[in-house]
Coordinates of C-alpha atoms and ligand atoms in Angstrom, one line a residue:
Chain A
M293 CA 0.0 0.0 0.0
K294 CA 1.2 3.5 -0.9
I295 CA 0.2 6.2 1.5
L296 CA 0.4 9.9 1.1
V297 CA 0.0 12.1 4.3
C298 CA -0.8 15.7 3.6
I299 CA 0.9 18.0 6.1
S300 CA -0.1 21.5 6.9
N301 CA 2.6 23.6 8.7
V302 CA 0.8 25.5 11.5
P303 CA 1.6 27.7 14.5
D304 CA 2.1 25.7 17.7
T305 CA -1.2 25.6 19.7
T306 CA 0.2 27.8 22.4
S307 CA 1.1 30.6 20.0
K308 CA -0.2 34.1 20.5
I309 CA -2.0 35.3 17.4
N310 CA -1.1 38.7 16.0
F311 CA -1.4 40.3 12.7
T312 CA 0.9 42.6 10.8
E313 CA 1.1 44.7 7.6
D314 CA -2.1 46.7 8.5
D315 CA -3.8 43.5 9.7
T316 CA -3.5 41.8 6.3
K317 CA -1.0 39.1 7.3
F318 CA -0.5 36.7 10.2
D319 CA 2.5 37.8 12.2
T320 CA 4.9 34.8 12.3
N321 CA 7.4 36.7 14.5
G322 CA 8.4 34.4 17.4
V323 CA 6.0 31.7 16.3
Q324 CA 7.0 28.1 16.5
F325 CA 5.6 26.0 13.6
V326 CA 4.6 22.3 13.9
I327 CA 2.9 19.5 12.1
N328 CA -0.9 20.3 12.2
P329 CA -2.1 18.2 15.2
N330 CA -4.8 16.5 13.0
D331 CA -2.2 15.5 10.5
E332 CA 0.1 14.1 13.3
F333 CA -2.7 11.7 14.2
G334 CA -2.9 10.7 10.5
L335 CA 0.8 10.2 10.2
T336 CA 0.9 8.0 13.2
R337 CA -1.9 5.9 11.9
A338 CA 0.1 5.6 8.6
M339 CA 3.1 4.4 10.6
W340 CA 0.9 1.7 12.1
F341 CA 0.0 0.5 8.6
K342 CA 3.6 0.6 7.6
E343 CA 4.7 -1.5 10.6
K344 CA 1.8 -3.9 10.8
Q345 CA 0.7 -4.4 7.2
G346 CA 3.5 -3.0 5.1
A347 CA 3.2 0.3 3.4
T348 CA 5.3 3.1 2.0
I349 CA 4.6 6.6 3.4
H350 CA 5.2 9.8 1.5
V351 CA 4.4 13.2 3.1
V352 CA 3.6 16.3 1.2
S353 CA 3.2 19.9 2.0
V354 CA 2.3 22.9 -0.1
G355 CA 4.6 25.7 1.1
E356 CA 7.8 27.6 0.8
V357 CA 11.2 26.5 2.0
S358 CA 10.1 27.4 5.6
V359 CA 8.0 24.2 5.8
E360 CA 11.0 21.9 5.3
P361 CA 11.8 21.5 9.0
T362 CA 8.2 20.3 9.5
L363 CA 8.6 17.8 6.7
R364 CA 11.9 16.6 8.1
K365 CA 10.2 16.0 11.4
A366 CA 7.7 13.8 9.6
L367 CA 10.6 11.9 8.0
A368 CA 12.1 11.6 11.5
I369 CA 8.9 10.1 12.8
G370 CA 9.2 7.5 10.0
A371 CA 7.8 8.7 6.6
D372 CA 10.0 7.4 3.7
E373 CA 10.0 10.4 1.4
A374 CA 8.8 14.0 1.4
I375 CA 7.5 16.3 -1.3
R376 CA 7.3 20.0 -1.1
I377 CA 5.2 21.9 -3.6
N378 CA 6.9 25.2 -3.8
T379 CA 4.2 27.9 -3.5
I380 CA 2.4 29.8 -0.8
P381 CA -0.7 27.9 0.2
T382 CA -3.4 30.5 -0.1
D383 CA -6.8 28.9 0.0
G384 CA -8.2 25.4 0.2
L385 CA -9.3 25.1 -3.4
F386 CA -5.9 26.1 -4.6
V387 CA -4.0 23.8 -2.2
A388 CA -6.2 20.8 -3.1
Q389 CA -5.5 21.3 -6.8
Q390 CA -1.8 21.3 -6.1
L391 CA -2.1 18.1 -4.1
A392 CA -4.2 16.5 -6.8
E393 CA -1.2 16.7 -9.2
V394 CA 1.0 14.9 -6.7
V395 CA -1.6 12.2 -6.1
K396 CA -2.1 11.6 -9.8
N397 CA 1.7 11.3 -10.4
G398 CA 2.3 9.1 -7.4
Q399 CA -0.5 6.4 -7.6
Y400 CA -1.3 6.5 -4.0
D401 CA -3.9 4.0 -2.5
L402 CA -4.6 6.0 0.6
I403 CA -4.3 9.8 1.2
I404 CA -4.5 10.9 4.8
A405 CA -5.1 14.6 5.5
G406 CA -6.5 16.3 8.6
R407 CA -10.1 17.3 9.4
E408 CA -8.8 20.9 9.4
S409 CA -5.7 23.0 9.7
I410 CA -5.7 24.7 13.1
D411 CA -4.6 28.0 11.7
Y412 CA -7.0 29.0 8.9
N413 CA -9.6 26.3 9.9
G414 CA -10.7 25.8 6.3
G415 CA -11.6 22.1 6.8
M416 CA -11.9 21.6 3.0
V417 CA -8.6 20.4 1.5
P418 CA -9.3 16.6 1.8
G419 CA -12.9 16.8 0.5
I420 CA -12.0 19.0 -2.4
L421 CA -9.0 16.8 -3.2
A422 CA -11.0 13.6 -3.2
T423 CA -13.6 15.1 -5.5
L424 CA -11.1 16.5 -7.9
L425 CA -9.6 12.9 -8.1
D426 CA -13.1 11.3 -8.2
I427 CA -12.2 8.9 -5.3
N428 CA -13.9 8.1 -2.0
F429 CA -13.7 10.4 0.9
I430 CA -14.4 10.1 4.6
N431 CA -14.2 13.1 7.0
T432 CA -13.7 13.5 10.7
C433 CA -12.3 9.9 10.6
I434 CA -11.6 8.4 14.1
G435 CA -11.0 4.8 13.1
L436 CA -9.5 3.2 9.9
E437 CA -9.0 -0.5 9.1
I438 CA -7.9 -1.8 5.7
E439 CA -7.9 -5.4 4.4
G440 CA -6.8 -5.6 0.7
D441 CA -9.0 -3.0 -1.0
A442 CA -11.8 -3.0 1.6
V443 CA -12.0 -0.2 4.1
T444 CA -13.9 0.0 7.4
A445 CA -13.9 3.5 8.9
I446 CA -15.5 5.3 11.7
R447 CA -16.4 9.0 11.5
E448 CA -17.5 11.3 14.2
I449 CA -20.9 12.8 13.8
D450 CA -22.9 15.2 15.9
G451 CA -23.9 13.2 19.0
G452 CA -22.1 10.0 18.2
K453 CA -20.3 8.1 15.5
E454 CA -21.0 6.3 12.2
T455 CA -19.3 3.2 10.8
L456 CA -18.7 3.3 7.1
A457 CA -17.6 0.8 4.5
T458 CA -15.8 1.7 1.3
T459 CA -12.9 0.8 -0.9
L460 CA -9.4 2.1 -1.8
P461 CA -8.4 4.5 -3.2
L462 CA -9.6 6.8 -0.4
V463 CA -9.0 10.2 1.1
V464 CA -9.6 10.7 4.8
G465 CA -9.8 13.8 6.9
G466 CA -8.4 12.5 10.2
Q467 CA -8.2 13.7 13.8
K468 CA -7.6 12.4 17.3
G469 CA -9.1 8.9 17.5
L470 CA -7.3 7.7 14.4
V471 CA -4.7 6.9 17.1
E472 CA -4.7 7.8 20.7
E473 CA -2.7 10.7 22.1
S474 CA -0.4 8.3 23.9
E475 CA 0.5 6.7 20.6
L476 CA 2.0 9.9 19.1
R477 CA 5.7 9.6 18.5
I478 CA 8.5 12.0 19.4
P479 CA 11.3 11.5 16.9
N480 CA 14.4 9.9 18.4
M481 CA 18.0 10.6 17.6
R482 CA 18.2 7.7 15.1
G483 CA 15.1 8.9 13.3
I484 CA 16.5 12.5 13.1
M485 CA 19.8 11.2 11.7
M486 CA 18.0 9.0 9.1
A487 CA 15.7 11.8 8.1
R488 CA 18.6 13.9 7.0
K489 CA 19.4 11.3 4.3
K490 CA 15.9 10.8 3.1
V491 CA 14.6 12.3 -0.2
L492 CA 12.8 15.6 0.0
N493 CA 11.7 16.5 -3.6
V494 CA 10.7 20.0 -4.4
V495 CA 8.2 20.3 -7.2
E496 CA 6.9 23.5 -8.8
P497 CA 3.2 24.4 -8.6
T498 CA 0.7 24.1 -11.4
D499 CA -1.7 26.8 -12.6
S500 CA -4.8 26.6 -10.4
I501 CA -7.8 28.7 -9.5
R502 CA -8.2 30.4 -6.2
G503 CA -11.5 30.5 -4.4
T504 CA -11.1 32.9 -1.6
E505 CA -8.7 35.5 -0.2
D506 CA -8.4 36.8 3.4
A507 CA -8.5 40.5 2.9
K508 CA -8.1 41.5 6.6
F509 CA -7.8 40.0 10.0
E510 CA -9.0 41.1 13.4
K511 CA -8.5 40.1 17.0
P512 CA -11.5 39.4 19.2
A513 CA -12.5 42.4 21.4
P514 CA -10.9 42.2 24.9
K515 CA -13.1 40.5 27.4
G516 CA -14.6 42.4 30.4
A517 CA -13.7 41.3 33.9
V518 CA -15.3 38.2 35.2
K519 CA -18.1 38.7 37.8
L520 CA -17.4 36.6 40.8
V521 CA -20.2 35.1 42.9
D522 CA -19.7 33.9 46.4
S523 CA -20.0 30.2 46.7
D524 CA -22.5 30.7 49.5
K525 CA -24.8 32.9 47.3
I526 CA -25.4 30.6 44.4
E527 CA -28.8 32.1 43.8
E528 CA -27.0 35.2 42.7
L529 CA -25.4 33.3 39.9
I530 CA -28.8 31.9 38.8
D531 CA -30.2 35.4 38.9
L532 CA -27.4 36.8 36.7
L533 CA -27.8 34.0 34.2
H534 CA -31.6 34.5 34.1
N535 CA -31.9 38.3 34.2
E536 CA -28.6 39.6 32.9
A537 CA -27.2 37.0 30.5
K538 CA -30.7 35.7 29.7
V539 CA -29.4 32.2 29.0
I540 CA -31.6 30.2 31.4
Chain B
M8 CA -29.9 34.5 -10.1
S9 CA -30.9 33.3 -6.6
V10 CA -29.6 32.2 -3.2
L11 CA -29.9 28.5 -2.4
V12 CA -29.9 27.2 1.1
Y13 CA -29.4 23.6 2.1
T14 CA -31.6 22.9 5.2
E15 CA -30.8 19.9 7.3
S16 CA -33.4 17.5 8.7
E17 CA -33.6 14.3 10.7
N18 CA -36.5 11.8 10.8
G19 CA -38.6 14.1 8.6
K20 CA -38.1 17.2 10.8
F21 CA -35.9 20.2 10.3
K22 CA -32.9 20.5 12.6
K23 CA -32.7 23.7 14.6
N24 CA -29.8 25.0 12.4
A25 CA -32.1 24.8 9.3
F26 CA -34.0 27.9 10.5
E27 CA -30.7 29.7 11.2
V28 CA -29.3 29.1 7.7
A29 CA -32.7 29.9 6.2
S30 CA -32.7 33.3 8.0
Y31 CA -29.2 33.9 6.8
A32 CA -30.1 33.1 3.2
K33 CA -33.0 35.6 3.3
V34 CA -30.6 38.4 4.4
V35 CA -28.1 37.5 1.6
A36 CA -31.0 37.3 -0.9
S37 CA -32.2 40.8 0.1
Q38 CA -28.7 42.2 -0.2
L39 CA -28.5 40.8 -3.7
G40 CA -32.0 41.8 -4.6
T41 CA -33.2 38.3 -5.2
S42 CA -35.1 35.5 -3.5
A43 CA -34.0 32.7 -1.1
I44 CA -34.8 29.1 -2.2
A45 CA -34.4 26.2 0.1
L46 CA -33.5 22.6 -0.7
T47 CA -35.1 20.1 1.7
F48 CA -34.6 16.3 2.0
N49 CA -37.5 14.1 3.0
V50 CA -39.2 16.7 5.2
Q51 CA -42.9 16.9 5.9
D52 CA -43.4 20.4 7.1
D53 CA -41.6 22.4 4.4
E54 CA -44.0 25.4 4.7
I55 CA -42.6 26.5 8.0
L56 CA -39.5 27.9 6.1
G57 CA -41.8 30.6 4.8
E58 CA -41.7 32.1 8.3
Y59 CA -38.0 32.7 7.9
G60 CA -38.2 34.4 4.5
I61 CA -37.9 31.4 2.1
S62 CA -40.1 31.9 -0.9
K63 CA -39.6 28.6 -2.7
V64 CA -38.7 25.1 -1.6
L65 CA -37.2 22.4 -3.8
K66 CA -38.5 19.4 -2.1
V67 CA -36.6 16.1 -2.4
S68 CA -38.5 13.0 -1.4
N69 CA -36.2 10.1 -2.1
D70 CA -35.6 6.9 0.0
Q71 CA -32.0 6.6 -1.1
L72 CA -31.4 9.9 0.6
A73 CA -33.1 9.0 3.8
T74 CA -29.7 8.6 5.5
F75 CA -27.0 11.1 4.9
S76 CA -24.5 10.4 2.2
A77 CA -22.0 13.3 1.6
R78 CA -21.5 12.7 -2.1
A79 CA -25.1 12.0 -3.0
F80 CA -26.2 15.1 -1.1
A81 CA -23.5 17.2 -2.8
D82 CA -24.8 15.9 -6.2
T83 CA -28.3 16.9 -5.4
I84 CA -27.4 20.3 -4.2
S85 CA -25.2 21.0 -7.2
Q86 CA -28.1 20.0 -9.5
A87 CA -30.4 22.4 -7.6
V88 CA -27.8 25.2 -7.9
E89 CA -27.8 24.6 -11.7
K90 CA -31.6 24.5 -12.0
E91 CA -32.1 27.7 -10.0
K92 CA -29.0 29.5 -11.3
A93 CA -27.9 30.1 -7.7
K94 CA -24.9 32.3 -7.2
V95 CA -24.7 31.9 -3.5
V96 CA -25.2 28.6 -1.5
I97 CA -25.7 28.8 2.2
V98 CA -25.0 25.8 4.4
S99 CA -24.6 25.1 8.2
S100 CA -21.6 24.0 10.2
S101 CA -22.8 20.6 11.3
A102 CA -20.4 17.6 11.1
D103 CA -22.4 16.3 8.1
T104 CA -22.3 19.6 6.3
K105 CA -18.6 20.0 6.9
F106 CA -18.2 16.6 5.3
M107 CA -20.4 17.5 2.3
A108 CA -19.5 21.2 1.6
P109 CA -16.0 20.6 0.3
I110 CA -17.3 18.0 -2.2
L111 CA -19.8 20.6 -3.4
A112 CA -17.1 23.3 -3.6
A113 CA -15.0 21.1 -5.9
K114 CA -18.0 20.2 -8.1
L115 CA -19.1 23.8 -8.5
K116 CA -15.5 25.2 -8.6
A117 CA -16.8 27.5 -5.9
G118 CA -14.9 29.3 -3.2
Y119 CA -16.2 28.1 0.2
V120 CA -15.9 29.9 3.5
P121 CA -16.8 28.0 6.6
N122 CA -17.3 29.4 10.2
V123 CA -19.0 32.6 9.1
V124 CA -20.3 34.7 12.0
A125 CA -22.2 37.6 10.3
S126 CA -24.1 38.5 7.2
P127 CA -21.9 39.6 4.2
E128 CA -20.3 42.9 4.9
N129 CA -20.0 43.6 1.2
T130 CA -21.4 41.9 -1.9
E131 CA -18.9 43.3 -4.4
P132 CA -16.4 41.9 -3.7
F133 CA -18.4 39.3 -1.7
T134 CA -16.9 39.5 1.8
V135 CA -17.8 37.7 5.0
K136 CA -16.4 37.7 8.5
R137 CA -15.4 34.3 9.8
T138 CA -13.5 32.9 12.7
A139 CA -9.9 31.8 12.2
F140 CA -6.9 30.6 14.2
S141 CA -9.4 28.5 16.3
N142 CA -11.3 31.4 17.5
K143 CA -8.2 33.4 18.4
G144 CA -9.0 35.8 15.5
F145 CA -11.4 36.7 12.7
A146 CA -10.8 37.0 9.0
H147 CA -12.7 39.1 6.5
T148 CA -12.6 36.8 3.6
Q149 CA -13.5 37.6 0.0
I150 CA -15.0 34.9 -2.3
N151 CA -13.8 35.5 -5.8
T152 CA -15.5 32.7 -7.7
D153 CA -18.7 33.0 -9.7
I154 CA -20.6 30.6 -7.3
K155 CA -20.0 31.1 -3.6
I156 CA -20.5 28.8 -0.7
V157 CA -21.0 30.3 2.8
G158 CA -20.9 28.0 5.9
V159 CA -22.7 29.7 8.8
S160 CA -21.2 29.1 12.2
N161 CA -23.6 27.4 14.7
N162 CA -25.6 29.8 16.8
A163 CA -23.7 32.9 15.5
F164 CA -26.4 34.5 13.4
G165 CA -29.6 33.3 15.1
Q166 CA -33.1 32.7 13.8
H167 CA -35.0 35.6 12.4
K168 CA -38.7 35.5 11.5
N169 CA -39.6 37.3 8.3
K170 CA -42.7 35.7 6.9
V171 CA -43.2 35.5 3.1
A172 CA -45.4 33.5 0.8
I173 CA -43.9 30.1 0.0
E174 CA -44.2 27.8 -3.0
I175 CA -43.2 24.1 -2.9
E176 CA -41.9 22.3 -5.9
D177 CA -40.9 18.6 -6.1
F178 CA -37.3 18.1 -7.1
N179 CA -35.9 14.8 -8.4
P180 CA -32.2 14.7 -8.6
N181 CA -30.3 12.3 -10.8
I182 CA -27.8 10.4 -8.6
D183 CA -25.4 8.0 -10.0
D184 CA -24.9 4.7 -8.1
S185 CA -21.2 5.5 -7.8
S186 CA -22.1 8.4 -5.4
F187 CA -23.1 5.8 -2.8
S188 CA -19.6 4.1 -2.8
V189 CA -19.1 5.1 0.8
K190 CA -21.8 3.2 2.7
S191 CA -23.2 3.7 6.1
V192 CA -23.0 0.5 8.1
E193 CA -24.1 1.6 11.5
V194 CA -25.0 4.8 13.3
D195 CA -24.3 4.9 17.0
K196 CA -25.9 8.1 18.4
V197 CA -27.3 9.2 21.7
V198 CA -31.0 9.7 21.4
G199 CA -33.2 12.0 23.4
K200 CA -30.2 14.0 24.8
A201 CA -28.8 17.3 23.7
T202 CA -25.6 17.1 21.6
I203 CA -22.6 19.4 22.0
A204 CA -23.3 20.6 18.4
D205 CA -26.8 21.8 18.9
A206 CA -27.3 22.3 22.7
D207 CA -28.1 25.7 24.0
I208 CA -26.2 24.9 27.2
V209 CA -23.1 22.7 27.6
V210 CA -21.8 21.5 31.0
S211 CA -18.2 20.5 30.9
G212 CA -15.9 18.8 33.4
G213 CA -12.1 18.8 33.7
R214 CA -9.4 17.0 35.6
G215 CA -10.4 18.9 38.7
L216 CA -13.2 16.4 39.1
K217 CA -10.6 13.8 40.1
G218 CA -12.1 10.7 38.5
P219 CA -14.9 9.3 36.3
E220 CA -16.9 8.2 39.4
N221 CA -17.6 11.9 40.1
W222 CA -19.4 12.6 36.9
G223 CA -22.8 11.9 38.4
M224 CA -23.2 15.5 39.5
I225 CA -22.1 16.8 36.1
E226 CA -24.8 14.6 34.4
E227 CA -27.4 15.7 36.9
L228 CA -26.6 19.4 36.4
A229 CA -26.8 18.9 32.6
E230 CA -30.1 17.2 33.0
V231 CA -31.6 20.0 35.1
L232 CA -30.5 22.5 32.5
G233 CA -31.3 20.3 29.4
A234 CA -27.7 20.6 28.6
A235 CA -25.1 18.5 26.7
T236 CA -22.1 17.1 28.6
A237 CA -18.5 17.8 27.5
C238 CA -15.0 17.5 29.0
S239 CA -11.4 18.6 28.6
K240 CA -8.9 16.7 26.6
P241 CA -7.0 14.9 29.4
V242 CA -10.3 13.7 30.8
S243 CA -11.0 11.9 27.5
D244 CA -7.4 10.8 27.0
M245 CA -7.5 9.1 30.4
G246 CA -10.7 7.4 29.5
W247 CA -12.9 9.0 32.1
R248 CA -15.2 10.2 29.4
P249 CA -15.8 9.2 25.8
H250 CA -13.7 10.9 23.1
G251 CA -16.8 12.4 21.6
E252 CA -17.1 14.7 24.6
H253 CA -13.6 16.2 24.2
V254 CA -14.0 19.9 23.4
G255 CA -11.3 22.4 22.4
Q256 CA -9.0 23.2 19.6
T257 CA -8.3 19.5 18.8
G258 CA -11.8 18.3 19.9
K259 CA -15.3 19.5 19.1
P260 CA -16.0 23.2 18.9
V261 CA -18.6 24.6 21.3
A262 CA -20.8 27.6 20.3
S263 CA -23.6 27.3 22.9
N264 CA -25.4 30.2 24.6
L265 CA -24.1 29.0 28.0
Y266 CA -20.9 27.0 28.7
I267 CA -20.2 25.9 32.3
A268 CA -16.7 24.8 33.0
I269 CA -16.1 22.8 36.2
G270 CA -12.6 22.0 37.3
I271 CA -11.1 23.1 34.0
S272 CA -8.0 25.3 34.2
G273 CA -8.7 27.1 30.9
A274 CA -5.6 26.2 28.9
I275 CA -5.2 28.1 25.6
Q276 CA -6.2 25.0 23.5
H277 CA -9.3 24.5 25.6
L278 CA -10.4 28.1 25.4
A279 CA -9.8 28.2 21.7
G280 CA -12.5 25.6 21.2
V281 CA -15.1 27.0 23.5
S282 CA -14.7 30.8 23.3
A283 CA -17.5 31.1 20.7
S284 CA -20.0 30.3 23.4
K285 CA -21.9 33.5 24.4
T286 CA -21.8 33.2 28.1
K287 CA -19.1 31.3 30.1
V288 CA -19.3 30.3 33.7
V289 CA -16.3 28.8 35.6
I290 CA -16.2 26.9 38.8
N291 CA -12.7 26.3 40.1
T292 CA -10.9 26.2 43.4
D293 CA -8.0 28.2 42.1
P294 CA -8.7 31.9 41.7
E295 CA -5.6 32.1 39.5
A296 CA -7.0 29.6 36.9
P297 CA -6.7 31.2 33.5
F298 CA -10.4 30.4 32.8
F299 CA -11.4 33.2 35.1
R300 CA -9.9 35.7 32.6
A301 CA -12.0 34.3 29.8
A302 CA -15.3 33.8 31.7
D303 CA -18.3 36.1 32.3
Y304 CA -19.2 34.6 35.7
G305 CA -17.2 32.6 38.1
I306 CA -17.3 30.9 41.5
V307 CA -14.1 30.3 43.3
G308 CA -14.9 27.1 45.1
D309 CA -14.7 23.4 45.4
A310 CA -16.8 21.7 42.7
F311 CA -17.9 19.0 45.1
E312 CA -19.6 21.6 47.3
V313 CA -20.7 24.1 44.7
V314 CA -22.2 21.8 42.0
P315 CA -24.6 20.0 44.3
K316 CA -25.8 23.3 45.7
L317 CA -26.1 24.7 42.2
I318 CA -28.3 21.7 41.2
E319 CA -30.6 22.2 44.2
K320 CA -31.0 26.0 43.6
L321 CA -31.6 25.4 39.9
K322 CA -34.3 22.8 40.6
D323 CA -36.0 25.5 42.8
F324 CA -35.6 28.0 40.0
K325 CA -37.0 25.7 37.4
A326 CA -39.9 24.8 39.7
Q327 CA -40.8 28.5 40.0
N328 CA -40.3 29.4 36.4
T329 CA -42.1 26.7 34.5
Ligands
FAD201 C1 -1.4 20.1 20.8 C2 -2.3 20.2 22.0 C3 -3.7 20.3 21.8 C4 -4.6 20.4 22.9 N1 -5.9 20.4 22.6 C5 -6.8 20.5 23.7 C6 -8.2 20.6 23.5 O1 -8.7 20.5 22.3 N2 -9.0 20.6 24.5 C7 -8.5 20.6 25.8 O2 -9.3 20.7 26.8 N3 -7.2 20.6 26.0 C8 -6.3 20.5 25.0 N4 -5.0 20.4 25.3 C9 -4.5 20.3 26.7 C10 -4.4 21.5 27.4 O3 -3.1 22.1 27.2 C11 -4.6 21.3 28.9 O4 -3.6 20.4 29.3 C12 -6.0 20.8 29.3 O5 -7.0 21.5 28.7 C13 -6.1 20.8 30.8 O6 -7.3 20.1 31.2 P1 -8.0 20.4 32.6 O7 -8.3 21.9 32.6 O8 -9.1 19.5 32.7 O9 -6.9 20.0 33.6 P2 -6.0 20.8 34.5 O10 -5.2 21.8 33.8 O11 -5.2 19.8 35.4 O12 -6.9 21.7 35.4 C14 -7.7 21.2 36.4 C15 -8.4 22.4 37.1 O13 -9.3 21.9 38.1 C16 -9.2 22.8 39.2 N5 -9.6 22.0 40.4 C17 -9.0 21.0 41.1 N6 -9.8 20.5 42.0 C18 -11.0 21.2 42.0 C19 -12.2 21.1 42.7 N7 -12.3 20.2 43.7 N8 -13.2 21.9 42.3 C20 -13.0 22.8 41.3 N9 -11.9 22.9 40.6 C21 -10.9 22.1 40.9 C22 -7.7 23.2 39.3 O14 -7.6 24.4 40.0 C23 -7.4 23.3 37.9 O15 -7.6 24.6 37.4 C24 -4.1 20.4 24.2 C25 -2.7 20.3 24.4 C26 -1.8 20.3 23.3 C27 -0.4 20.3 23.6
AMP202 N1 -0.4 23.6 2.6 C1 -0.8 22.3 2.7 N2 0.0 21.3 2.3 C2 -0.4 20.0 2.5 N3 -1.5 19.7 3.0 C3 -2.3 20.6 3.5 C4 -2.0 22.0 3.3 N4 -3.1 22.7 3.8 C5 -4.0 21.8 4.3 N5 -3.5 20.5 4.0 C6 -4.2 19.3 4.4 O1 -5.6 19.5 4.5 C7 -6.1 19.3 5.8 C8 -7.2 20.3 6.1 O2 -6.8 21.6 5.9 P1 -7.7 22.8 5.7 O3 -8.6 22.5 4.6 O4 -6.6 23.9 5.3 O5 -8.3 23.1 7.0 C9 -4.9 19.5 6.7 O6 -5.0 18.8 7.9 C10 -3.8 18.9 5.8 O7 -3.8 17.5 5.9

């Protein structure tokens, strides 16, 4: 089985979010970039397939040279080869078209992406990619088993989960649940050394349409101070929720 | 030209979010000087959409579409878009819709913006305000394609009555068998209980509750309030609660009217996922817990004393107010 894991390079979850250039750009100053958490769960599931069932894993990221440390980290975790598509990832429609070229050229059986990137929260790349390729797609995937061509997957739905059956080739939008938090891997020294010698191919982008453009950013308005209620006067809280916030 | 809205339903009845997206579609249609048309799937009471400004319904009655299928639904919506020459498509932010909408975007070569929190601020260029960076910011996003898809954030826009005359027309999509190549085998879903996605109130517990055996009072508080239950990430990682209850940046988003956080410190990743809730209450022993800086109301106190008292007082309140 040949697996492609799509990796989005995102600010670490603890990052402070600021904007620059008259609030038109995300300010990367002092921000640490990491593998998008949803993609890390996917990559770890891919490692499981590699170790238990035999598979080759390629990782791909659409981005400029600054995404290479993140791709090297994926190689250190255990991916076999990396691809970087050399362009700025603007919107989901654009990124999916770039990825579609790589999938067509690489003959992958399984493409694992994340349910969403935690930076721009598009949540659309895997679904658009699958549709452009005319192959099966499962989103918010929290369980994935493959036997030959047959796939059994579980997806999270509002209020529960749904078991689905389909066949390869397949694109999944993954998240926590694909593997447990405790199964995530921190690259060890050997992995990091080996990653240096692995192939990282840089390919140039293809002409693609763009769907959307972020014209301006804004930070949420600062929050007013919390109103504290004494633990002996709980009826005050109920009164505030009823008469002031009007939520009960 | 028209605005098409996909309204979700379950067991023949509209979901709550159907009225919110219908209200939103009416506003967009007015801005564009056109009418709002709704697409419904196996619903009995289509007329009610007229109350929210929908002047026409394309009514699909099709057994094959009785259970949700992302691709088949996207096929149907794209055929309705073509028929009505729709330029803007309005959808919700439910899990099903977030599965379906990207497929639709690819089919229509449409720019899609999810998590939109307000009506378009401009129609030329078409610009909407949405959340980004997991609620740590907002983006004003332009959609540049001919057809545009707008995903309305749960509970951000609200339902607005605006009664108009409504006409209902049957609509029979052509769906290829290949669109059913992902088959539903089993649905495992809580029934008769509010879900995190659509509850007005969410009651959430963290590591401060010490162990799964202490969740009885969380469940009881949720029951008194008609709320859904949720938890912080470590609580689900340790198996105290099911993964489906994990909320936050890497879990489910919460956008309820009221979010009550009990024994949750308020780590940045947790707050990112719940800050879209309108009113936040925190109960925590530590007055320095970061959640107090993000909350509207707070009680500094031990959950094991405060929550049982809160349940009692709420029962009294409910008894007087119903
Ligand atoms: C990549 C990444 C992603 C993450 N994503 C998420 C996410 O999506 N969601 C999420 O929740 N977390 C997430 N986290 C974890 C997050 O950083 C915190 O570790 C987590 O939210 C803490 O959970 P908690 O508040 O339940 O526990 P703690 O931080 O241990 O807090 C427990 C709180 O309970 C209080 N307490 C103790 N006893 C009592 C009592 N008797 N009564 C009342 N209060 C009491 C304490 O004062 C304390 O504030 C993520 C972390 C990383 C690194
Ligand atoms: N620039 C990118 N390069 C490679 N994969 C990406 C990129 N952006 C998004 N993806 C993949 O698509 C998923 C969903 O991203 P998004 O649609 O941006 O929220 C991510 O979790 C990644 O797996």
